[in-house]
Amino acid sequence: AEQLTVSTFHQLGLKIIRSERKALELKPGFSIFDAEDTRNLIRDLLIAEHGAEGDQAQVVQQRISAWKNDRVLPAQAQASAKGPAEMLCAQAYGRYQRALKAYNALDFDDLILLPTLLFERDAQVLAKWQERVHHLLVDEYQDTNRTQYDLIKLLVTDGKEPQDVEDWSGRSVFVVGDADQSIYSFRAADFTILMGFQDDFGDQAPDESTRTMVKLE
């Protein structure tokens, strides 16, 4: 049991961030903003920087969170913004990220986003964490979002398309989920990630002959 790491996604992300703080350009003693801290910061930025009403803070906060959970960065958000309301959110997103950096702080969504981005750009760091994760089990897989999925894929397959990995010796990924129990779409959970498991990691065989999926029906 001493060799196991048992955690939520966010606990694992925080563990990676603390270990790789220098690579992420974070100063010692960084803070984790909770939802209220985040909303208050956004409210102050909306009033000071955009002349917008502070009561829009919750809407902007939710939009920024959705972007982060879908791997959309501030520049991408501004480039794809449709209409004044979304552009306001995108501009606030950029200012919000700069403010977080000034405070040496992260928000809850950064705990998944930052390790994922770090693994994509630093092969040496990724290799170190892959060596620590030989067998990965994910419960409630129907409630994962796209950023969490990318983190899983990086740890399991080195970022390659899973079907392109020929050698699985000493490595495995095992998930448990039920698409009918997906209730967190408001937090960017995407049940189609579960539905695509066989194409991603399995043998892609029909249900009656597959060796990589067990249905508990």
PDB file of N, CA, C and O in Angstrom, residues 63-110:
ATOM      1  N   ARG A  63     -17.699  31.176 -16.606  1.00  0.00           N
ATOM      2  CA  ARG A  63     -17.196  31.067 -17.982  1.00  0.00           C
ATOM      3  C   ARG A  63     -15.697  30.769 -17.986  1.00  0.00           C
ATOM      4  O   ARG A  63     -15.220  29.940 -18.767  1.00  0.00           O
ATOM      5  N   ILE A  64     -14.941  31.433 -17.108  1.00  0.00           N
ATOM      6  CA  ILE A  64     -13.503  31.181 -17.019  1.00  0.00           C
ATOM      7  C   ILE A  64     -13.238  29.739 -16.597  1.00  0.00           C
ATOM      8  O   ILE A  64     -12.368  29.060 -17.144  1.00  0.00           O
ATOM      9  N   SER A  65     -14.013  29.259 -15.627  1.00  0.00           N
ATOM     10  CA  SER A  65     -13.855  27.879 -15.171  1.00  0.00           C
ATOM     11  C   SER A  65     -14.128  26.901 -16.315  1.00  0.00           C
ATOM     12  O   SER A  65     -13.392  25.919 -16.497  1.00  0.00           O
ATOM     13  N   ALA A  66     -15.167  27.160 -17.089  1.00  0.00           N
ATOM     14  CA  ALA A  66     -15.486  26.285 -18.219  1.00  0.00           C
ATOM     15  C   ALA A  66     -14.359  26.278 -19.243  1.00  0.00           C
ATOM     16  O   ALA A  66     -14.007  25.228 -19.796  1.00  0.00           O
ATOM     17  N   TRP A  67     -13.783  27.458 -19.511  1.00  0.00           N
ATOM     18  CA  TRP A  67     -12.653  27.525 -20.442  1.00  0.00           C
ATOM     19  C   TRP A  67     -11.487  26.694 -19.934  1.00  0.00           C
ATOM     20  O   TRP A  67     -10.873  25.939 -20.679  1.00  0.00           O
ATOM     21  N   LYS A  68     -11.153  26.834 -18.661  1.00  0.00           N
ATOM     22  CA  LYS A  68     -10.012  26.096 -18.118  1.00  0.00           C
ATOM     23  C   LYS A  68     -10.249  24.595 -18.179  1.00  0.00           C
ATOM     24  O   LYS A  68      -9.325  23.824 -18.467  1.00  0.00           O
ATOM     25  N   ASN A  69     -11.470  24.174 -17.891  1.00  0.00           N
ATOM     26  CA  ASN A  69     -11.775  22.748 -17.928  1.00  0.00           C
ATOM     27  C   ASN A  69     -11.812  22.194 -19.342  1.00  0.00           C
ATOM     28  O   ASN A  69     -11.809  20.975 -19.534  1.00  0.00           O
ATOM     29  N   ASP A  70     -11.839  23.090 -20.327  1.00  0.00           N
ATOM     30  CA  ASP A  70     -11.841  22.666 -21.725  1.00  0.00           C
ATOM     31  C   ASP A  70     -10.518  23.004 -22.412  1.00  0.00           C
ATOM     32  O   ASP A  70     -10.442  23.016 -23.640  1.00  0.00           O
ATOM     33  N   ARG A  71      -9.478  23.335 -21.599  1.00  0.00           N
ATOM     34  CA  ARG A  71      -8.138  23.610 -22.118  1.00  0.00           C
ATOM     35  C   ARG A  71      -8.095  24.840 -23.013  1.00  0.00           C
ATOM     36  O   ARG A  71      -7.310  24.906 -23.963  1.00  0.00           O
ATOM     37  N   VAL A  72      -8.908  25.842 -22.749  1.00  0.00           N
ATOM     38  CA  VAL A  72      -8.908  27.073 -23.537  1.00  0.00           C
ATOM     39  C   VAL A  72      -8.187  28.146 -22.730  1.00  0.00           C
ATOM     40  O   VAL A  72      -8.603  28.491 -21.620  1.00  0.00           O
ATOM     41  N   LEU A  73      -7.108  28.713 -23.287  1.00  0.00           N
ATOM     42  CA  LEU A  73      -6.323  29.735 -22.617  1.00  0.00           C
ATOM     43  C   LEU A  73      -6.847  31.130 -22.997  1.00  0.00           C
ATOM     44  O   LEU A  73      -7.641  31.273 -23.947  1.00  0.00           O
ATOM     45  N   PRO A  74      -6.439  32.187 -22.266  1.00  0.00           N
ATOM     46  CA  PRO A  74      -7.010  33.527 -22.503  1.00  0.00           C
ATOM     47  C   PRO A  74      -6.942  34.005 -23.953  1.00  0.00           C
ATOM     48  O   PRO A  74      -7.925  34.536 -24.482  1.00  0.00           O
ATOM     49  N   ALA A  75      -5.793  33.818 -24.607  1.00  0.00           N
ATOM     50  CA  ALA A  75      -5.668  34.268 -25.994  1.00  0.00           C
ATOM     51  C   ALA A  75      -6.647  33.531 -26.908  1.00  0.00           C
ATOM     52  O   ALA A  75      -7.244  34.130 -27.813  1.00  0.00           O
ATOM     53  N   GLN A  76      -6.819  32.240 -26.667  1.00  0.00           N
ATOM     54  CA  GLN A  76      -7.770  31.458 -27.460  1.00  0.00           C
ATOM     55  C   GLN A  76      -9.204  31.897 -27.183  1.00  0.00           C
ATOM     56  O   GLN A  76     -10.033  31.955 -28.100  1.00  0.00           O
ATOM     57  N   ALA A  77      -9.483  32.211 -25.922  1.00  0.00           N
ATOM     58  CA  ALA A  77     -10.831  32.663 -25.562  1.00  0.00           C
ATOM     59  C   ALA A  77     -11.173  33.961 -26.276  1.00  0.00           C
ATOM     60  O   ALA A  77     -12.283  34.142 -26.783  1.00  0.00           O
ATOM     61  N   GLN A  78     -10.221  34.892 -26.329  1.00  0.00           N
ATOM     62  CA  GLN A  78     -10.472  36.167 -27.003  1.00  0.00           C
ATOM     63  C   GLN A  78     -10.619  35.975 -28.505  1.00  0.00           C
ATOM     64  O   GLN A  78     -11.453  36.611 -29.145  1.00  0.00           O
ATOM     65  N   ALA A  79      -9.816  35.081 -29.071  1.00  0.00           N
ATOM     66  CA  ALA A  79      -9.866  34.865 -30.519  1.00  0.00           C
ATOM     67  C   ALA A  79     -11.186  34.248 -30.959  1.00  0.00           C
ATOM     68  O   ALA A  79     -11.647  34.484 -32.078  1.00  0.00           O
ATOM     69  N   SER A  80     -11.807  33.456 -30.082  1.00  0.00           N
ATOM     70  CA  SER A  80     -13.037  32.761 -30.448  1.00  0.00           C
ATOM     71  C   SER A  80     -14.293  33.383 -29.849  1.00  0.00           C
ATOM     72  O   SER A  80     -15.392  32.860 -30.056  1.00  0.00           O
ATOM     73  N   ALA A  81     -14.135  34.482 -29.122  1.00  0.00           N
ATOM     74  CA  ALA A  81     -15.285  35.102 -28.449  1.00  0.00           C
ATOM     75  C   ALA A  81     -16.321  35.575 -29.459  1.00  0.00           C
ATOM     76  O   ALA A  81     -15.992  36.151 -30.501  1.00  0.00           O
ATOM     77  N   LYS A  82     -17.577  35.319 -29.124  1.00  0.00           N
ATOM     78  CA  LYS A  82     -18.679  35.718 -29.987  1.00  0.00           C
ATOM     79  C   LYS A  82     -19.577  36.689 -29.226  1.00  0.00           C
ATOM     80  O   LYS A  82     -20.232  36.307 -28.257  1.00  0.00           O
ATOM     81  N   GLY A  83     -19.588  37.928 -29.667  1.00  0.00           N
ATOM     82  CA  GLY A  83     -20.446  38.923 -29.039  1.00  0.00           C
ATOM     83  C   GLY A  83     -19.765  39.637 -27.882  1.00  0.00           C
ATOM     84  O   GLY A  83     -18.774  39.166 -27.330  1.00  0.00           O
ATOM     85  N   PRO A  84     -20.303  40.798 -27.496  1.00  0.00           N
ATOM     86  CA  PRO A  84     -19.703  41.634 -26.448  1.00  0.00           C
ATOM     87  C   PRO A  84     -19.613  40.943 -25.091  1.00  0.00           C
ATOM     88  O   PRO A  84     -18.623  41.100 -24.376  1.00  0.00           O
ATOM     89  N   ALA A  85     -20.634  40.174 -24.724  1.00  0.00           N
ATOM     90  CA  ALA A  85     -20.641  39.536 -23.407  1.00  0.00           C
ATOM     91  C   ALA A  85     -19.512  38.517 -23.284  1.00  0.00           C
ATOM     92  O   ALA A  85     -18.801  38.481 -22.272  1.00  0.00           O
ATOM     93  N   GLU A  86     -19.332  37.724 -24.322  1.00  0.00           N
ATOM     94  CA  GLU A  86     -18.267  36.722 -24.269  1.00  0.00           C
ATOM     95  C   GLU A  86     -16.903  37.373 -24.367  1.00  0.00           C
ATOM     96  O   GLU A  86     -15.939  36.909 -23.747  1.00  0.00           O
ATOM     97  N   MET A  87     -16.796  38.460 -25.126  1.00  0.00           N
ATOM     98  CA  MET A  87     -15.524  39.173 -25.206  1.00  0.00           C
ATOM     99  C   MET A  87     -15.164  39.781 -23.850  1.00  0.00           C
ATOM    100  O   MET A  87     -13.998  39.778 -23.435  1.00  0.00           O
ATOM    101  N   LEU A  88     -16.163  40.281 -23.123  1.00  0.00           N
ATOM    102  CA  LEU A  88     -15.914  40.800 -21.783  1.00  0.00           C
ATOM    103  C   LEU A  88     -15.343  39.694 -20.893  1.00  0.00           C
ATOM    104  O   LEU A  88     -14.375  39.910 -20.158  1.00  0.00           O
ATOM    105  N   CYS A  89     -15.933  38.507 -20.962  1.00  0.00           N
ATOM    106  CA  CYS A  89     -15.439  37.383 -20.171  1.00  0.00           C
ATOM    107  C   CYS A  89     -14.013  37.014 -20.569  1.00  0.00           C
ATOM    108  O   CYS A  89     -13.166  36.751 -19.700  1.00  0.00           O
ATOM    109  N   ALA A  90     -13.745  37.005 -21.867  1.00  0.00           N
ATOM    110  CA  ALA A  90     -12.417  36.634 -22.348  1.00  0.00           C
ATOM    111  C   ALA A  90     -11.365  37.642 -21.918  1.00  0.00           C
ATOM    112  O   ALA A  90     -10.250  37.277 -21.524  1.00  0.00           O
ATOM    113  N   GLN A  91     -11.691  38.926 -22.002  1.00  0.00           N
ATOM    114  CA  GLN A  91     -10.750  39.950 -21.559  1.00  0.00           C
ATOM    115  C   GLN A  91     -10.528  39.874 -20.052  1.00  0.00           C
ATOM    116  O   GLN A  91      -9.399  40.019 -19.560  1.00  0.00           O
ATOM    117  N   ALA A  92     -11.604  39.623 -19.314  1.00  0.00           N
ATOM    118  CA  ALA A  92     -11.479  39.474 -17.867  1.00  0.00           C
ATOM    119  C   ALA A  92     -10.627  38.254 -17.519  1.00  0.00           C
ATOM    120  O   ALA A  92      -9.877  38.267 -16.534  1.00  0.00           O
ATOM    121  N   TYR A  93     -10.725  37.214 -18.323  1.00  0.00           N
ATOM    122  CA  TYR A  93      -9.944  35.997 -18.126  1.00  0.00           C
ATOM    123  C   TYR A  93      -8.449  36.318 -18.158  1.00  0.00           C
ATOM    124  O   TYR A  93      -7.674  35.905 -17.277  1.00  0.00           O
ATOM    125  N   GLY A  94      -8.025  37.072 -19.166  1.00  0.00           N
ATOM    126  CA  GLY A  94      -6.618  37.432 -19.273  1.00  0.00           C
ATOM    127  C   GLY A  94      -6.144  38.252 -18.085  1.00  0.00           C
ATOM    128  O   GLY A  94      -5.066  38.010 -17.522  1.00  0.00           O
ATOM    129  N   ARG A  95      -6.946  39.236 -17.689  1.00  0.00           N
ATOM    130  CA  ARG A  95      -6.574  40.076 -16.542  1.00  0.00           C
ATOM    131  C   ARG A  95      -6.575  39.262 -15.253  1.00  0.00           C
ATOM    132  O   ARG A  95      -5.748  39.472 -14.363  1.00  0.00           O
ATOM    133  N   TYR A  96      -7.501  38.353 -15.153  1.00  0.00           N
ATOM    134  CA  TYR A  96      -7.607  37.496 -13.978  1.00  0.00           C
ATOM    135  C   TYR A  96      -6.356  36.631 -13.833  1.00  0.00           C
ATOM    136  O   TYR A  96      -5.805  36.491 -12.732  1.00  0.00           O
ATOM    137  N   GLN A  97      -5.883  36.067 -14.933  1.00  0.00           N
ATOM    138  CA  GLN A  97      -4.679  35.230 -14.877  1.00  0.00           C
ATOM    139  C   GLN A  97      -3.460  36.038 -14.465  1.00  0.00           C
ATOM    140  O   GLN A  97      -2.613  35.570 -13.702  1.00  0.00           O
ATOM    141  N   ARG A  98      -3.366  37.270 -14.973  1.00  0.00           N
ATOM    142  CA  ARG A  98      -2.232  38.119 -14.587  1.00  0.00           C
ATOM    143  C   ARG A  98      -2.317  38.489 -13.108  1.00  0.00           C
ATOM    144  O   ARG A  98      -1.294  38.568 -12.415  1.00  0.00           O
ATOM    145  N   ALA A  99      -3.533  38.693 -12.617  1.00  0.00           N
ATOM    146  CA  ALA A  99      -3.711  39.024 -11.203  1.00  0.00           C
ATOM    147  C   ALA A  99      -3.343  37.828 -10.320  1.00  0.00           C
ATOM    148  O   ALA A  99      -2.698  37.996  -9.272  1.00  0.00           O
ATOM    149  N   LEU A 100      -3.749  36.641 -10.731  1.00  0.00           N
ATOM    150  CA  LEU A 100      -3.372  35.449  -9.972  1.00  0.00           C
ATOM    151  C   LEU A 100      -1.853  35.324  -9.873  1.00  0.00           C
ATOM    152  O   LEU A 100      -1.310  35.018  -8.800  1.00  0.00           O
ATOM    153  N   LYS A 101      -1.171  35.568 -10.975  1.00  0.00           N
ATOM    154  CA  LYS A 101       0.290  35.475 -10.966  1.00  0.00           C
ATOM    155  C   LYS A 101       0.889  36.507 -10.019  1.00  0.00           C
ATOM    156  O   LYS A 101       1.844  36.222  -9.287  1.00  0.00           O
ATOM    157  N   ALA A 102       0.320  37.706 -10.018  1.00  0.00           N
ATOM    158  CA  ALA A 102       0.818  38.755  -9.126  1.00  0.00           C
ATOM    159  C   ALA A 102       0.627  38.375  -7.665  1.00  0.00           C
ATOM    160  O   ALA A 102       1.455  38.723  -6.802  1.00  0.00           O
ATOM    161  N   TYR A 103      -0.448  37.673  -7.381  1.00  0.00           N
ATOM    162  CA  TYR A 103      -0.722  37.222  -6.012  1.00  0.00           C
ATOM    163  C   TYR A 103       0.013  35.921  -5.669  1.00  0.00           C
ATOM    164  O   TYR A 103      -0.100  35.434  -4.550  1.00  0.00           O
ATOM    165  N   ASN A 104       0.736  35.343  -6.641  1.00  0.00           N
ATOM    166  CA  ASN A 104       1.360  34.025  -6.464  1.00  0.00           C
ATOM    167  C   ASN A 104       0.300  33.012  -6.027  1.00  0.00           C
ATOM    168  O   ASN A 104       0.440  32.298  -5.028  1.00  0.00           O
ATOM    169  N   ALA A 105      -0.781  32.987  -6.802  1.00  0.00           N
ATOM    170  CA  ALA A 105      -1.937  32.172  -6.434  1.00  0.00           C
ATOM    171  C   ALA A 105      -2.425  31.352  -7.628  1.00  0.00           C
ATOM    172  O   ALA A 105      -2.159  31.685  -8.792  1.00  0.00           O
ATOM    173  N   LEU A 106      -3.151  30.298  -7.322  1.00  0.00           N
ATOM    174  CA  LEU A 106      -3.825  29.456  -8.300  1.00  0.00           C
ATOM    175  C   LEU A 106      -5.276  29.337  -7.895  1.00  0.00           C
ATOM    176  O   LEU A 106      -5.631  29.556  -6.737  1.00  0.00           O
ATOM    177  N   ASP A 107      -6.119  28.979  -8.855  1.00  0.00           N
ATOM    178  CA  ASP A 107      -7.490  28.638  -8.484  1.00  0.00           C
ATOM    179  C   ASP A 107      -7.675  27.124  -8.606  1.00  0.00           C
ATOM    180  O   ASP A 107      -6.757  26.394  -8.999  1.00  0.00           O
ATOM    181  N   PHE A 108      -8.846  26.650  -8.268  1.00  0.00           N
ATOM    182  CA  PHE A 108      -9.104  25.213  -8.206  1.00  0.00           C
ATOM    183  C   PHE A 108      -8.903  24.549  -9.565  1.00  0.00           C
ATOM    184  O   PHE A 108      -8.355  23.449  -9.652  1.00  0.00           O
ATOM    185  N   ASP A 109      -9.316  25.215 -10.634  1.00  0.00           N
ATOM    186  CA  ASP A 109      -9.191  24.623 -11.970  1.00  0.00           C
ATOM    187  C   ASP A 109      -7.738  24.519 -12.414  1.00  0.00           C
ATOM    188  O   ASP A 109      -7.388  23.640 -13.209  1.00  0.00           O
ATOM    189  N   ASP A 110      -6.874  25.396 -11.901  1.00  0.00           N
ATOM    190  CA  ASP A 110      -5.455  25.344 -12.254  1.00  0.00           C
ATOM    191  C   ASP A 110      -4.785  24.064 -11.770  1.00  0.00           C
ATOM    192  O   ASP A 110      -3.751  23.660 -12.311  1.00  0.00           O
TER     193      ASP A 110
END
